[in-house]
Tab-separated table of C-alpha atoms and ligand atoms in Angstrom:
chain	number	residue	atom	x	y	z
W	129	MET	CA	-233.601	12.489	-120.507
W	130	LYS	CA	-234.441	12.256	-124.198
W	131	ASN	CA	-235.543	9.057	-125.879
W	132	PRO	CA	-232.959	6.293	-126.216
W	133	PRO	CA	-231.027	6.118	-129.496
W	134	THR	CA	-232.640	4.723	-132.561
W	135	MET	CA	-231.156	1.492	-133.763
W	136	THR	CA	-229.136	2.921	-136.617
W	137	GLU	CA	-227.282	5.587	-134.684
W	138	PHE	CA	-224.173	3.626	-133.699
W	139	SER	CA	-221.390	3.212	-136.217
W	140	PRO	CA	-221.502	-0.001	-138.296
W	141	SER	CA	-218.058	-0.969	-137.008
W	142	PHE	CA	-219.101	-0.631	-133.361
W	143	ILE	CA	-218.389	-3.798	-131.342
W	144	TRP	CA	-221.097	-5.248	-129.095
W	145	GLY	CA	-220.180	-7.694	-126.391
W	146	VAL	CA	-220.679	-9.219	-122.977
W	147	ALA	CA	-218.174	-9.675	-120.156
W	148	THR	CA	-217.265	-12.037	-117.303
W	149	SER	CA	-214.213	-12.833	-115.175
W	150	ALA	CA	-212.519	-16.093	-114.244
W	151	TYR	CA	-213.052	-16.381	-110.490
W	152	GLN	CA	-216.637	-15.178	-110.765
W	153	ILE	CA	-217.780	-17.915	-113.162
W	154	GLU	CA	-215.283	-20.724	-113.715
W	155	GLY	CA	-215.473	-22.810	-110.534
W	156	ALA	CA	-213.274	-25.946	-110.856
W	157	ALA	CA	-211.056	-24.385	-108.224
W	158	THR	CA	-208.744	-27.368	-107.845
W	159	THR	CA	-209.307	-29.096	-111.183
W	160	ASP	CA	-206.534	-30.018	-113.646
W	161	GLY	CA	-203.730	-28.588	-111.561
W	162	ARG	CA	-205.073	-25.098	-110.850
W	163	GLY	CA	-203.272	-23.496	-107.919
W	164	PRO	CA	-205.076	-21.415	-105.291
W	165	SER	CA	-205.461	-17.682	-105.732
W	166	ILE	CA	-205.898	-15.055	-103.027
W	167	TRP	CA	-209.650	-15.213	-103.605
W	168	ASP	CA	-209.712	-18.937	-102.775
W	169	THR	CA	-207.911	-18.181	-99.544
W	170	PHE	CA	-210.068	-15.151	-98.747
W	171	THR	CA	-213.462	-16.754	-99.422
W	172	HIS	CA	-212.578	-19.740	-97.250
W	173	LYS	CA	-212.004	-17.464	-94.260
W	174	PRO	CA	-215.178	-17.091	-92.180
W	175	GLY	CA	-216.819	-13.667	-92.226
W	176	THR	CA	-215.348	-12.369	-95.475
W	177	ILE	CA	-218.289	-12.980	-97.841
W	178	ILE	CA	-221.810	-11.829	-96.959
W	179	ASP	CA	-223.501	-15.158	-97.699
W	180	GLY	CA	-220.506	-17.294	-96.703
W	181	SER	CA	-220.100	-18.521	-100.283
W	182	THR	CA	-216.978	-19.186	-102.373
W	183	GLY	CA	-216.102	-19.398	-106.060
W	184	ASP	CA	-215.301	-23.127	-105.767
W	185	VAL	CA	-218.123	-24.010	-108.179
W	186	ALA	CA	-219.560	-20.608	-109.198
W	187	CYS	CA	-221.282	-21.028	-112.600
W	188	ASP	CA	-219.239	-24.166	-113.344
W	189	HIS	CA	-218.211	-22.421	-116.543
W	190	TYR	CA	-215.020	-24.522	-116.657
W	191	HIS	CA	-217.194	-27.504	-117.576
W	192	ARG	CA	-220.032	-25.611	-119.271
W	193	TYR	CA	-218.051	-23.174	-121.402
W	194	ALA	CA	-219.387	-24.678	-124.644
W	195	GLU	CA	-222.989	-24.067	-123.596
W	196	ASP	CA	-222.060	-20.571	-122.445
W	197	VAL	CA	-220.425	-19.733	-125.773
W	198	ASP	CA	-223.572	-20.967	-127.510
W	199	ILE	CA	-225.552	-18.516	-125.383
W	200	ILE	CA	-223.208	-15.685	-126.362
W	201	ALA	CA	-223.714	-16.692	-129.987
W	202	ALA	CA	-227.488	-16.709	-129.490
W	203	LEU	CA	-227.248	-13.130	-128.214
W	204	GLY	CA	-225.693	-12.256	-131.559
W	205	VAL	CA	-222.854	-10.187	-130.067
W	206	GLN	CA	-219.487	-10.067	-131.801
W	207	ALA	CA	-217.243	-10.037	-128.768
W	208	TYR	CA	-216.691	-11.750	-125.440
W	209	ARG	CA	-214.536	-10.293	-122.678
W	210	PHE	CA	-213.226	-12.781	-120.095
W	211	SER	CA	-210.206	-13.103	-117.848
W	212	ILE	CA	-207.574	-15.758	-117.439
W	213	SER	CA	-207.067	-17.266	-114.015
W	214	TRP	CA	-203.323	-16.797	-113.548
W	215	SER	CA	-203.074	-19.660	-111.025
W	216	ARG	CA	-204.818	-21.996	-113.474
W	217	VAL	CA	-202.070	-21.514	-116.050
W	218	GLN	CA	-199.197	-21.019	-113.584
W	219	PRO	CA	-200.182	-22.535	-110.238
W	220	LEU	CA	-197.644	-20.623	-108.137
W	221	GLY	CA	-197.479	-17.432	-110.209
W	222	HIS	CA	-193.857	-18.219	-111.008
W	223	GLY	CA	-192.040	-21.259	-112.334
W	224	ASP	CA	-193.863	-24.038	-114.179
W	225	TRP	CA	-196.740	-23.471	-116.556
W	226	ASN	CA	-199.800	-25.702	-116.288
W	227	GLU	CA	-200.569	-27.063	-119.770
W	228	ALA	CA	-204.001	-28.335	-118.706
W	229	GLY	CA	-204.901	-24.796	-117.651
W	230	PHE	CA	-203.817	-23.320	-120.977
W	231	ASP	CA	-205.745	-26.123	-122.734
W	232	PHE	CA	-208.961	-24.916	-121.128
W	233	TYR	CA	-208.515	-21.415	-122.553
W	234	SER	CA	-207.491	-22.906	-125.877
W	235	ARG	CA	-210.742	-24.887	-126.011
W	236	LEU	CA	-212.674	-21.749	-125.105
W	237	LEU	CA	-210.939	-19.770	-127.861
W	238	ASP	CA	-211.664	-22.557	-130.376
W	239	ARG	CA	-215.326	-22.504	-129.488
W	240	LEU	CA	-215.497	-18.718	-129.746
W	241	ALA	CA	-213.743	-18.814	-133.114
W	242	GLU	CA	-216.184	-21.461	-134.389
W	243	LYS	CA	-219.019	-19.074	-133.546
W	244	GLY	CA	-217.273	-16.037	-134.992
W	245	ILE	CA	-216.971	-14.290	-131.628
W	246	ALA	CA	-213.873	-12.185	-130.973
W	247	ALA	CA	-212.038	-12.840	-127.694
W	248	HIS	CA	-211.042	-9.913	-125.462
W	249	VAL	CA	-208.815	-11.181	-122.699
W	250	THR	CA	-207.975	-9.650	-119.333
W	251	LEU	CA	-204.854	-10.972	-117.636
W	252	TYR	CA	-205.610	-9.931	-114.087
W	253	HIS	CA	-209.104	-9.680	-112.658
W	254	TRP	CA	-208.006	-9.671	-108.986
W	255	ASP	CA	-207.044	-13.348	-108.527
W	256	LEU	CA	-203.337	-13.274	-107.679
W	257	PRO	CA	-201.784	-16.739	-107.272
W	258	GLN	CA	-201.502	-17.445	-103.541
W	259	GLY	CA	-197.928	-18.551	-104.214
W	260	LEU	CA	-197.049	-14.905	-104.911
W	261	GLN	CA	-199.095	-13.599	-102.004
W	262	ASP	CA	-196.998	-15.815	-99.745
W	263	HIS	CA	-194.050	-13.642	-100.767
W	264	GLY	CA	-195.823	-10.323	-100.184
W	265	GLY	CA	-198.157	-10.178	-103.201
W	266	TRP	CA	-198.454	-6.757	-104.801
W	267	LEU	CA	-196.406	-5.187	-102.025
W	268	ASN	CA	-193.398	-7.092	-103.289
W	269	ARG	CA	-191.880	-5.373	-106.322
W	270	ASP	CA	-190.840	-8.790	-107.707
W	271	THR	CA	-194.516	-9.528	-108.411
W	272	THR	CA	-194.389	-6.935	-111.204
W	273	GLN	CA	-191.713	-8.985	-112.992
W	274	HIS	CA	-193.661	-12.224	-112.552
W	275	PHE	CA	-196.699	-10.492	-114.017
W	276	ALA	CA	-194.734	-9.370	-117.083
W	277	LEU	CA	-193.529	-12.953	-117.677
W	278	TYR	CA	-197.102	-14.230	-117.381
W	279	ALA	CA	-198.329	-11.549	-119.803
W	280	ALA	CA	-195.626	-12.457	-122.312
W	281	GLU	CA	-196.526	-16.152	-122.097
W	282	VAL	CA	-200.212	-15.489	-122.737
W	283	ALA	CA	-199.347	-13.167	-125.631
W	284	ARG	CA	-196.988	-15.783	-127.096
W	285	ARG	CA	-199.548	-18.579	-126.926
W	286	PHE	CA	-202.734	-16.688	-127.716
W	287	GLY	CA	-201.668	-13.426	-129.378
W	288	LYS	CA	-202.893	-14.533	-132.803
W	289	ARG	CA	-206.200	-15.813	-131.470
W	290	VAL	CA	-207.472	-12.846	-129.468
W	291	ALA	CA	-208.625	-9.380	-130.454
W	292	SER	CA	-207.302	-7.609	-127.377
W	293	ILE	CA	-205.393	-8.160	-124.162
W	294	ALA	CA	-205.908	-5.937	-121.130
W	295	THR	CA	-203.298	-6.081	-118.401
W	296	HIS	CA	-205.416	-5.240	-115.344
W	297	ASN	CA	-209.073	-4.947	-114.513
W	298	GLU	CA	-209.843	-2.085	-112.104
W	299	PRO	CA	-206.527	-1.707	-110.282
W	300	TRP	CA	-208.299	0.862	-108.083
W	301	CYS	CA	-210.218	-2.049	-106.526
W	302	THR	CA	-207.168	-4.282	-106.149
W	303	ALA	CA	-205.374	-1.509	-104.255
W	304	ASN	CA	-208.139	0.182	-102.298
W	305	LEU	CA	-210.512	-2.684	-101.518
W	306	GLY	CA	-207.803	-5.357	-101.271
W	307	TYR	CA	-205.292	-3.324	-99.246
W	308	GLY	CA	-207.111	-0.140	-98.196
W	309	ASN	CA	-210.221	-1.408	-96.411
W	310	ALA	CA	-209.979	-5.230	-96.463
W	311	GLN	CA	-213.295	-5.736	-98.276
W	312	PHE	CA	-211.542	-7.786	-100.949
W	313	ALA	CA	-208.694	-10.300	-100.995
W	314	PRO	CA	-206.113	-10.339	-99.537
W	315	GLY	CA	-208.013	-8.498	-96.794
W	316	VAL	CA	-205.495	-5.865	-95.695
W	317	ALA	CA	-206.626	-2.509	-94.239
W	318	ASP	CA	-203.833	0.031	-94.504
W	319	THR	CA	-204.295	3.001	-96.837
W	320	ALA	CA	-200.570	3.726	-96.999
W	321	LEU	CA	-199.910	0.191	-98.267
W	322	ALA	CA	-202.734	0.551	-100.792
W	323	ILE	CA	-200.875	3.442	-102.408
W	324	GLN	CA	-197.714	1.410	-102.820
W	325	VAL	CA	-199.760	-1.478	-104.236
W	326	SER	CA	-201.341	0.867	-106.794
W	327	HIS	CA	-197.858	1.916	-107.903
W	328	HIS	CA	-196.759	-1.704	-108.304
W	329	LEU	CA	-199.915	-2.477	-110.274
W	330	LEU	CA	-199.173	0.402	-112.627
W	331	LEU	CA	-195.547	-0.655	-112.915
W	332	SER	CA	-196.588	-4.235	-113.681
W	333	HIS	CA	-198.911	-2.875	-116.351
W	334	GLY	CA	-196.022	-0.994	-117.994
W	335	LEU	CA	-193.666	-3.964	-117.808
W	336	ALA	CA	-196.337	-6.269	-119.213
W	337	MET	CA	-197.047	-3.864	-122.079
W	338	GLN	CA	-193.336	-3.789	-122.971
W	339	ALA	CA	-193.053	-7.578	-122.752
W	340	MET	CA	-196.156	-8.159	-124.863
W	341	ARG	CA	-195.077	-5.634	-127.513
W	342	THR	CA	-191.801	-7.537	-127.903
W	343	ILE	CA	-193.563	-10.899	-128.134
W	344	CYS	CA	-196.130	-9.623	-130.627
W	345	ALA	CA	-193.377	-8.178	-132.821
W	346	THR	CA	-191.450	-11.469	-132.661
W	347	TYR	CA	-194.424	-13.696	-133.443
W	348	GLY	CA	-196.201	-11.362	-135.852
W	349	SER	CA	-199.397	-11.075	-133.822
W	350	SER	CA	-201.385	-7.910	-133.344
W	351	PRO	CA	-203.900	-8.034	-130.499
W	352	ARG	CA	-204.796	-4.596	-129.215
W	353	LEU	CA	-203.095	-4.012	-125.887
W	354	GLY	CA	-204.484	-1.875	-123.076
W	355	ILE	CA	-205.810	-1.645	-119.519
W	356	VAL	CA	-209.266	-1.516	-117.933
W	357	LEU	CA	-209.988	1.172	-115.317
W	358	ASN	CA	-213.125	1.717	-113.261
W	359	GLN	CA	-213.960	5.385	-113.304
W	360	TRP	CA	-216.530	7.842	-112.076
W	361	PRO	CA	-216.997	11.558	-112.431
W	362	ALA	CA	-216.907	13.199	-108.995
W	363	MET	CA	-219.678	15.733	-108.530
W	364	PRO	CA	-219.926	18.141	-105.604
W	365	ALA	CA	-223.223	17.881	-103.730
W	366	THR	CA	-223.450	21.688	-103.502
W	367	ASP	CA	-221.521	24.600	-104.971
W	368	SER	CA	-219.750	25.259	-101.679
W	369	VAL	CA	-215.978	25.697	-101.935
W	370	ALA	CA	-215.510	22.747	-99.565
W	371	ASP	CA	-217.639	20.360	-101.667
W	372	ILE	CA	-215.985	21.441	-104.921
W	373	ASP	CA	-212.523	21.013	-103.441
W	374	GLN	CA	-213.434	17.593	-102.025
W	375	ALA	CA	-214.855	16.465	-105.379
W	376	GLU	CA	-211.650	17.502	-107.154
W	377	TRP	CA	-209.632	15.565	-104.622
W	378	GLU	CA	-211.854	12.489	-105.040
W	379	TYR	CA	-211.394	12.620	-108.819
W	380	ALA	CA	-207.634	13.083	-108.443
W	381	ARG	CA	-207.147	10.134	-106.129
W	382	SER	CA	-209.378	7.734	-108.062
W	383	VAL	CA	-209.412	8.567	-111.786
W	384	GLN	CA	-206.328	10.749	-112.303
W	385	TRP	CA	-204.214	8.593	-109.980
W	386	PHE	CA	-204.262	5.854	-112.643
W	387	MET	CA	-204.767	7.922	-115.790
W	388	ASP	CA	-201.989	10.492	-115.270
W	389	PRO	CA	-199.113	8.007	-114.871
W	390	ILE	CA	-200.263	6.060	-117.944
W	391	PHE	CA	-200.985	9.029	-120.204
W	392	LYS	CA	-198.768	11.764	-118.761
W	393	GLY	CA	-195.981	9.850	-117.062
W	394	ARG	CA	-196.540	11.399	-113.605
W	395	TYR	CA	-198.841	11.192	-110.602
W	396	PRO	CA	-201.354	14.038	-110.156
W	397	GLN	CA	-199.940	16.676	-107.813
W	398	LYS	CA	-203.346	17.259	-106.209
W	399	ALA	CA	-203.363	13.659	-105.037
W	400	LEU	CA	-199.692	13.557	-104.043
W	401	ASP	CA	-200.238	16.621	-101.836
W	402	ARG	CA	-202.835	14.883	-99.708
W	403	MET	CA	-202.178	11.155	-99.807
W	404	ASP	CA	-200.388	9.181	-97.139
W	405	MET	CA	-196.970	8.755	-98.733
W	406	ARG	CA	-195.180	6.991	-95.879
W	407	GLN	CA	-194.856	3.753	-97.862
W	408	PHE	CA	-194.510	5.204	-101.348
W	409	HIS	CA	-191.364	4.071	-103.149
W	410	VAL	CA	-190.885	4.895	-106.809
W	411	HIS	CA	-187.691	4.038	-108.711
W	412	ALA	CA	-186.165	6.486	-111.182
W	413	SER	CA	-187.305	4.719	-114.366
W	414	ASP	CA	-190.752	3.608	-113.150
W	415	MET	CA	-192.784	6.466	-114.580
W	416	GLU	CA	-191.249	6.023	-118.008
W	417	ILE	CA	-192.124	2.312	-117.918
W	418	ILE	CA	-195.725	3.040	-116.921
W	419	HIS	CA	-196.090	5.726	-119.606
W	420	GLN	CA	-196.590	3.346	-122.572
W	421	PRO	CA	-198.782	3.988	-125.601
W	422	LEU	CA	-201.992	1.941	-125.417
W	423	ASP	CA	-204.096	0.589	-128.275
W	424	PHE	CA	-207.278	0.994	-126.233
W	425	LEU	CA	-208.465	2.155	-122.849
W	426	GLY	CA	-211.132	0.048	-121.156
W	427	VAL	CA	-213.572	2.083	-119.070
W	428	ASN	CA	-215.894	0.431	-116.565
W	429	TYR	CA	-218.741	2.749	-115.612
W	430	TYR	CA	-221.372	2.115	-112.946
W	431	PHE	CA	-222.060	5.347	-110.996
W	432	ARG	CA	-220.867	8.837	-110.166
W	433	ALA	CA	-219.223	9.934	-106.923
W	434	PHE	CA	-221.563	12.380	-105.187
W	435	VAL	CA	-219.290	14.329	-102.884
W	436	SER	CA	-220.521	16.130	-99.783
W	437	THR	CA	-218.571	17.561	-96.870
W	438	GLU	CA	-221.676	18.042	-94.742
W	439	ASN	CA	-222.310	15.944	-91.659
W	440	PRO	CA	-224.184	13.731	-92.275
W	441	PRO	CA	-223.210	13.830	-95.969
W	442	LYS	CA	-225.862	14.936	-98.450
W	443	GLN	CA	-227.141	11.979	-100.469
W	444	PRO	CA	-227.887	11.974	-104.219
W	445	GLU	CA	-231.574	12.204	-105.071
W	446	GLY	CA	-231.332	9.123	-107.240
W	447	LYS	CA	-234.009	10.371	-109.660
W	448	LEU	CA	-233.687	7.199	-111.717
W	449	GLY	CA	-233.371	4.972	-108.688
W	450	PHE	CA	-230.668	2.750	-107.247
W	451	SER	CA	-229.507	-0.725	-108.232
W	452	ASP	CA	-229.628	-3.743	-105.946
W	453	MET	CA	-226.019	-2.872	-105.012
W	454	GLY	CA	-227.338	0.476	-103.711
W	455	TRP	CA	-225.547	2.268	-106.566
W	456	GLU	CA	-227.232	5.348	-107.969
W	457	ILE	CA	-228.397	4.987	-111.563
W	458	TYR	CA	-226.848	7.994	-113.251
W	459	PRO	CA	-226.365	7.445	-117.001
W	460	VAL	CA	-225.425	11.044	-117.772
W	461	GLY	CA	-222.331	10.481	-115.632
W	462	LEU	CA	-221.019	8.260	-118.415
W	463	THR	CA	-221.306	11.103	-120.916
W	464	ASP	CA	-219.666	13.540	-118.502
W	465	LEU	CA	-216.844	11.168	-117.702
W	466	LEU	CA	-216.020	10.420	-121.331
W	467	LEU	CA	-216.049	14.102	-122.287
W	468	LYS	CA	-213.800	14.926	-119.348
W	469	LEU	CA	-211.327	12.180	-120.292
W	470	ARG	CA	-211.188	13.458	-123.830
W	471	SER	CA	-210.502	17.013	-122.759
W	472	GLU	CA	-207.854	16.051	-120.185
W	473	TYR	CA	-205.859	13.465	-122.133
W	474	PRO	CA	-204.922	14.456	-125.677
W	475	ASP	CA	-203.250	11.058	-126.225
W	476	LEU	CA	-206.347	9.090	-125.336
W	477	PRO	CA	-206.577	5.924	-127.471
W	478	PRO	CA	-209.931	4.499	-128.613
W	479	ILE	CA	-212.128	3.630	-125.649
W	480	TYR	CA	-213.918	0.355	-125.010
W	481	ILE	CA	-216.692	0.406	-122.420
W	482	THR	CA	-215.520	-2.841	-120.908
W	483	GLU	CA	-218.200	-2.969	-118.195
W	484	ASN	CA	-221.557	-1.387	-117.507
W	485	GLY	CA	-224.499	-3.140	-115.940
W	486	MET	CA	-226.962	-3.397	-113.131
W	487	ALA	CA	-227.672	-5.772	-110.256
W	488	VAL	CA	-231.399	-6.422	-109.961
W	489	ALA	CA	-233.233	-8.621	-107.465
W	490	ASP	CA	-234.649	-10.617	-110.368
W	491	GLU	CA	-237.660	-12.818	-109.832
W	492	MET	CA	-238.422	-15.871	-111.919
W	493	LYS	CA	-242.125	-16.197	-112.786
W	494	ASP	CA	-243.361	-19.083	-114.935
W	495	GLY	CA	-239.804	-19.704	-116.063
W	496	LYS	CA	-239.313	-16.095	-117.194
W	497	ILE	CA	-237.554	-13.058	-115.784
W	498	ASN	CA	-239.053	-9.745	-116.707
W	499	ASP	CA	-236.166	-7.466	-115.726
W	500	LEU	CA	-237.545	-4.250	-117.108
W	501	GLN	CA	-235.271	-2.195	-114.831
W	502	ARG	CA	-232.205	-3.681	-116.487
W	503	ILE	CA	-233.621	-2.980	-119.947
W	504	ASN	CA	-234.225	0.645	-118.977
W	505	TYR	CA	-230.722	0.845	-117.547
W	506	LEU	CA	-229.255	-0.466	-120.788
W	507	GLN	CA	-231.266	1.910	-122.946
W	508	LEU	CA	-230.345	4.946	-120.875
W	509	HIS	CA	-226.656	4.099	-120.742
W	510	LEU	CA	-226.456	3.390	-124.452
W	511	TYR	CA	-228.082	6.735	-125.021
W	512	ALA	CA	-225.562	8.433	-122.710
W	513	LEU	CA	-222.744	6.672	-124.519
W	514	HIS	CA	-224.078	7.778	-127.842
W	515	GLU	CA	-224.215	11.385	-126.625
W	516	ALA	CA	-220.495	11.267	-125.806
W	517	MET	CA	-219.714	9.725	-129.189
W	518	ALA	CA	-221.760	12.386	-130.936
W	519	CYS	CA	-219.493	14.930	-129.236
W	520	GLY	CA	-216.483	13.236	-130.760
W	521	VAL	CA	-215.312	10.738	-128.138
W	522	ASP	CA	-213.881	7.709	-129.943
W	523	VAL	CA	-215.644	4.731	-128.339
W	524	GLN	CA	-215.397	1.493	-130.299
W	525	ALA	CA	-216.971	-1.180	-128.110
W	526	TYR	CA	-219.529	-1.814	-125.375
W	527	PHE	CA	-219.524	-4.910	-123.154
W	528	TYR	CA	-222.484	-5.504	-120.875
W	529	TRP	CA	-221.551	-6.708	-117.370
W	530	SER	CA	-222.341	-9.489	-117.098
W	531	LEU	CA	-223.201	-12.359	-119.401
W	532	LEU	CA	-224.195	-14.547	-116.434
W	533	ASP	CA	-225.283	-14.029	-112.856
W	534	ASN	CA	-222.131	-14.855	-110.946
W	535	PHE	CA	-220.048	-14.626	-107.778
W	536	GLU	CA	-220.185	-10.934	-106.882
W	537	TRP	CA	-217.090	-10.885	-104.663
W	538	ASN	CA	-217.833	-9.999	-101.040
W	539	SER	CA	-221.570	-9.930	-101.865
W	540	GLY	CA	-221.433	-13.616	-102.797
W	541	TYR	CA	-224.266	-14.853	-105.020
W	542	ALA	CA	-226.843	-12.443	-103.606
W	543	LYS	CA	-226.393	-9.825	-106.346
W	544	ARG	CA	-227.386	-10.683	-109.889
W	545	PHE	CA	-225.870	-8.706	-112.782
W	546	GLY	CA	-226.476	-11.234	-115.563
W	547	LEU	CA	-228.406	-11.004	-118.799
W	548	VAL	CA	-228.699	-14.718	-118.143
W	549	HIS	CA	-230.072	-16.107	-114.891
W	550	VAL	CA	-228.135	-18.929	-113.252
W	551	ASP	CA	-229.838	-21.368	-110.913
W	552	TYR	CA	-226.887	-22.268	-108.712
W	553	GLU	CA	-228.507	-25.534	-107.552
W	554	THR	CA	-228.958	-26.965	-111.038
W	555	GLN	CA	-226.663	-24.680	-113.066
W	556	LYS	CA	-229.562	-24.094	-115.441
W	557	ARG	CA	-229.178	-20.946	-117.526
W	558	THR	CA	-232.300	-18.900	-118.400
W	559	LEU	CA	-232.200	-15.869	-120.667
W	560	LYS	CA	-233.806	-12.865	-118.976
W	561	ASP	CA	-235.949	-10.411	-120.925
W	562	SER	CA	-232.948	-8.057	-120.958
W	563	ALA	CA	-230.985	-10.698	-122.871
W	564	TYR	CA	-233.691	-10.782	-125.552
W	565	TRP	CA	-233.786	-6.987	-125.603
W	566	TYR	CA	-229.995	-6.782	-126.045
W	567	ARG	CA	-230.083	-9.494	-128.728
W	568	ASP	CA	-232.734	-7.573	-130.683
W	569	PHE	CA	-230.875	-4.316	-130.260
W	570	VAL	CA	-227.609	-5.817	-131.501
W	571	ARG	CA	-229.425	-7.558	-134.340
W	572	SER	CA	-230.902	-4.278	-135.507
W	573	GLN	CA	-227.400	-2.785	-135.445
W	574	MET	CA	-226.099	-5.619	-137.584
W	575	GLN	CA	-228.954	-5.236	-140.028
W	576	ALA	CA	-228.172	-1.550	-140.348
W	577	LYS	CA	-224.567	-2.552	-140.970
W	578	ALA	CA	-225.561	-4.979	-143.723
W	579	ALA	CA	-227.951	-2.541	-145.410
P	796	LIG	O1	-218.536	-7.881	-110.662
P	796	LIG	C1	-217.737	-6.753	-110.745
P	796	LIG	C2	-216.565	-6.986	-111.680
P	796	LIG	O2	-215.814	-8.082	-111.290
P	796	LIG	C3	-215.668	-5.779	-111.709
P	796	LIG	N1	-216.411	-4.583	-111.968
P	796	LIG	C4	-217.603	-4.345	-111.206
P	796	LIG	C5	-218.509	-5.563	-111.245
P	796	LIG	C6	-219.779	-5.310	-110.431
P	796	LIG	O3	-219.458	-5.050	-109.104
């Protein structure tokens, strides 16, 4: 790997940011009329979360948002990506809106605006209102209509105050971890159901895009509208025919399964040929609804898929190591992925890297956290990103995951992704060395911009 990019190499208009999501940081689970989501239900069931924790309090961001926005401002980034808790603004997921819930996000947007930080909102980061789950959740086609109404309401209220709105975050996870293997809420393990859920998620995305376009045209607002997908290039462990075929299948069922409907209006045949279609119901107009033009595509990149058909499977060498999640550090996979997307989808809109980051078992010494591994990770991934951009991929933003250490889903609080350490006993925030590194990096970018 060559040296990381010099500070002036990114375009002056490039957007630098940090990201979080509602359930992972907000806490205040029952405050001001918030209704329960499937993650409240799931975390309160014994045995679901490794350390037995919940998001009831999390980083208490609901009460500390002002301090957190000040930290974002101190980092000097121009953008903040966060999600709205649907059950905070509509406790049942249908019917009445909760004004107190919307007020919270309004206060957050005010604070961001005061600091000159652009808001990038995600509507759905996995926390379906329990009131909808009680009627079948994402297996019930009606949920797609409720989602579109929710999207329209957020666009109506906040469309003029946010830079972008993404419909879903990582629908692959919602479908496959929520319904395929029960690692995530609502804790169902049935791969055939997961496929139907993924279709409903895509349909809800299309319906929400249509609804938001209408609202934005009516109210004269122009947030960029898109979706956020987690993606990985799938690489065969050897050049055997079996490994190559398996890698193509892995890529088809994970990346192309979501990309093809959105950008080509059809599911990839390679995946359809092999997936369990017993529960797969698609209505005549669905693909047309899903196939909407996007203003941006959010890509979350963490690792590659290393695909082996041997028994036991061959493991990646992990030349650059593994994160505390056990994920291989493979920055060049980001370059490969972006180049592949560009060659496969001629209608690709500008890309935002909406997540990229590393869990490290950080240690506090004398009030400081010297997380050199995370700094290296950042440098290498920014370099890999720059390589893709130098080859012509239109990437316009990078959001580090995450601003704060937070509730890492079924791993509880054991895994720390933050640039900022959170002491969950006292809620004290401490900037890690990586936060200072990122601040200096972004600052140098801004100086280059001003020069
Ligand atoms: O914490 C998650 C986030 O909610 C979605 N993308 C991956 C992150 C790390 O696992």
